Coordinates of C-alpha atoms in Angstrom, one line a residue:
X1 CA 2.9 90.1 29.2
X2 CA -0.6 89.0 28.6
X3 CA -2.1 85.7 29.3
X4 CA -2.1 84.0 25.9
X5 CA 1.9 84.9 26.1
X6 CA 2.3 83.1 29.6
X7 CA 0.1 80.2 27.8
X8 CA 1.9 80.0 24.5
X9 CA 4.8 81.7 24.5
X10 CA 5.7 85.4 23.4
X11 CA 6.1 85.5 19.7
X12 CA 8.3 88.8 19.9
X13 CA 10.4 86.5 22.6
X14 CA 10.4 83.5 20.0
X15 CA 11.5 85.4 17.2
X16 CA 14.5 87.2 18.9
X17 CA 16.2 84.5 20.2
X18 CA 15.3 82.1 17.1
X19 CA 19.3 81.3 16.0
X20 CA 19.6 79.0 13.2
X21 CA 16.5 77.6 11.5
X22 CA 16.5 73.5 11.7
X23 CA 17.6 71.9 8.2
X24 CA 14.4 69.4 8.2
X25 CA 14.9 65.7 6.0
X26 CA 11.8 64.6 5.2
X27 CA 10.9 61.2 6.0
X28 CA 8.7 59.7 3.5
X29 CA 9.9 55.4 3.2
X30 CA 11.4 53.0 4.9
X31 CA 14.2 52.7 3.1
X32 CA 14.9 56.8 4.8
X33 CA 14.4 55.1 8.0
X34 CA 17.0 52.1 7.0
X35 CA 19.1 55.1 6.5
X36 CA 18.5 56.8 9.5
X37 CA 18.8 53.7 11.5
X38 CA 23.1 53.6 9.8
X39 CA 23.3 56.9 10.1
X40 CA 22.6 57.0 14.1
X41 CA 25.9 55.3 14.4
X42 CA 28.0 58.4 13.4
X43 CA 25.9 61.2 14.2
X44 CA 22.0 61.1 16.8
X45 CA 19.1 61.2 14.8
X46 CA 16.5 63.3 15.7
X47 CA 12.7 62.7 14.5
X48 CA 9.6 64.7 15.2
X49 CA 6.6 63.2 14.5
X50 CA 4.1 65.9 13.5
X51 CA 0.3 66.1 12.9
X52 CA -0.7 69.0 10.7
X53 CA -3.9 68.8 12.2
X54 CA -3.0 69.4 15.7
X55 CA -2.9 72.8 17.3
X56 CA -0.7 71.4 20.1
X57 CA 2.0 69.7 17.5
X58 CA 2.0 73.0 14.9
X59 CA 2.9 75.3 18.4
X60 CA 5.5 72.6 19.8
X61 CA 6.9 72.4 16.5
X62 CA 7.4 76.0 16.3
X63 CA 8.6 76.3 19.8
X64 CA 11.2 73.1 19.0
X65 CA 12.3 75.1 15.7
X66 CA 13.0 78.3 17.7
X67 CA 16.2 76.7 19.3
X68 CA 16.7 73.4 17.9
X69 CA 18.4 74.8 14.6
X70 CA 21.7 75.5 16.5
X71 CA 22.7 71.9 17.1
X72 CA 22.2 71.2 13.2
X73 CA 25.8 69.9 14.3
X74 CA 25.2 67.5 16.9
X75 CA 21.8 66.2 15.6
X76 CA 20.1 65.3 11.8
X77 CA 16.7 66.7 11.9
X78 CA 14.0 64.3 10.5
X79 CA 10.8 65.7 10.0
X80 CA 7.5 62.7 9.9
X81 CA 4.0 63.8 9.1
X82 CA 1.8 61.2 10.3
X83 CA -0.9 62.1 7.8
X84 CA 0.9 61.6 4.9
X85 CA 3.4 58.5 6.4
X86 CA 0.9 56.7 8.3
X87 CA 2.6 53.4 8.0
X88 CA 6.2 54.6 8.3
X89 CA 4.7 55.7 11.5
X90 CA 3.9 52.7 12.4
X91 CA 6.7 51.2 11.9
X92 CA 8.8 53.5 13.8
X93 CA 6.8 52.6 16.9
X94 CA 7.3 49.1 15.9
X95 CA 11.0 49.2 15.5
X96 CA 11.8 51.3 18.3
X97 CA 9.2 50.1 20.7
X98 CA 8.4 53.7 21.7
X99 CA 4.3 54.1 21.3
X100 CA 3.0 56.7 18.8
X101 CA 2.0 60.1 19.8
X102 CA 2.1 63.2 18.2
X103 CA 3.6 65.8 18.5
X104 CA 6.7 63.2 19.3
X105 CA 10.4 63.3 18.9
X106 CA 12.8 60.5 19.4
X107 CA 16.4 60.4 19.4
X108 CA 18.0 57.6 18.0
X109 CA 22.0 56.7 18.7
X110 CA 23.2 53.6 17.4
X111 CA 19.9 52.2 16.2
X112 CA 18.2 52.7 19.3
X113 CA 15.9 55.4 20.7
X114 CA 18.1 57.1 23.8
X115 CA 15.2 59.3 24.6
X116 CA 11.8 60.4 23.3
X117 CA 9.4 63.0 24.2
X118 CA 5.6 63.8 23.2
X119 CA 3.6 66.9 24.0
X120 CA 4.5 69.4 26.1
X121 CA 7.8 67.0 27.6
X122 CA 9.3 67.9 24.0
X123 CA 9.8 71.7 25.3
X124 CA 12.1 70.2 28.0
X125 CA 14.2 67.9 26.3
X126 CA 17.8 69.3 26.3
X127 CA 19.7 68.9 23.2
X128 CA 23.0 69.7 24.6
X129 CA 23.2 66.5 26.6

């Protein structure tokens, strides 16, 4: 294994154990977020802010992706880009009271954020709790 593997990861490792890829919803309004709000009462919402600028978010995305998709059962998968939502961003931090960073993600169970990670914290986050 050569450094840049023990840095980033092993993509041969990444791809073999990649299961199910995640189902993203895009969000785009606030009315989405209104509806991801309701909808955290029957099933967690999961939301990963994302900057498409970012080397750090693009490989923790990845890296979230290669084992994330097999709790498409336990979670909805909400995908932000700050770039493009800037002020649905903003609002997120506003309504949840969670500051912004990217790369993010935030789990939300009946209307409130139960946890949230950013950076490098997102790779330890474990979905089966």
């Amino acid at each position: 294994m050569g450094i840049w593997d023990r840095v980033f990861g092993s993509t041969k490792e990444e791809n073999s154990n990649r299961r199910e890829p995640v189902n993203w919803i895009h969000l785009t309004a606030s009315d989405e977020l209104e509806a991801l709000i309701e909808a955290s009462y029957s099933k967690p919402q999961l939301v990963f802010k994302h900057s498409m600028t970012c080397g750090i978010s693009g490989m923790t995305k990845r890296r979230f992706e290669a084992g994330a998709g097999s709790f498409s059962d336990r979670y909805a998968f909400h995908l932000l880009v700050v770039q493009k939502n800037r002020d649905l961003s903003a609002q997120i931090e506003v309504q949840f009271q969670v500051r912004h960073e990217s790369p993010q993600v935030l789990i939300v169970k009946e209307g409130v954020v139960i946890t949230h990670a950013s950076h490098w914290q997102i790779d330890s986050l474990d979905l089966a709790d």
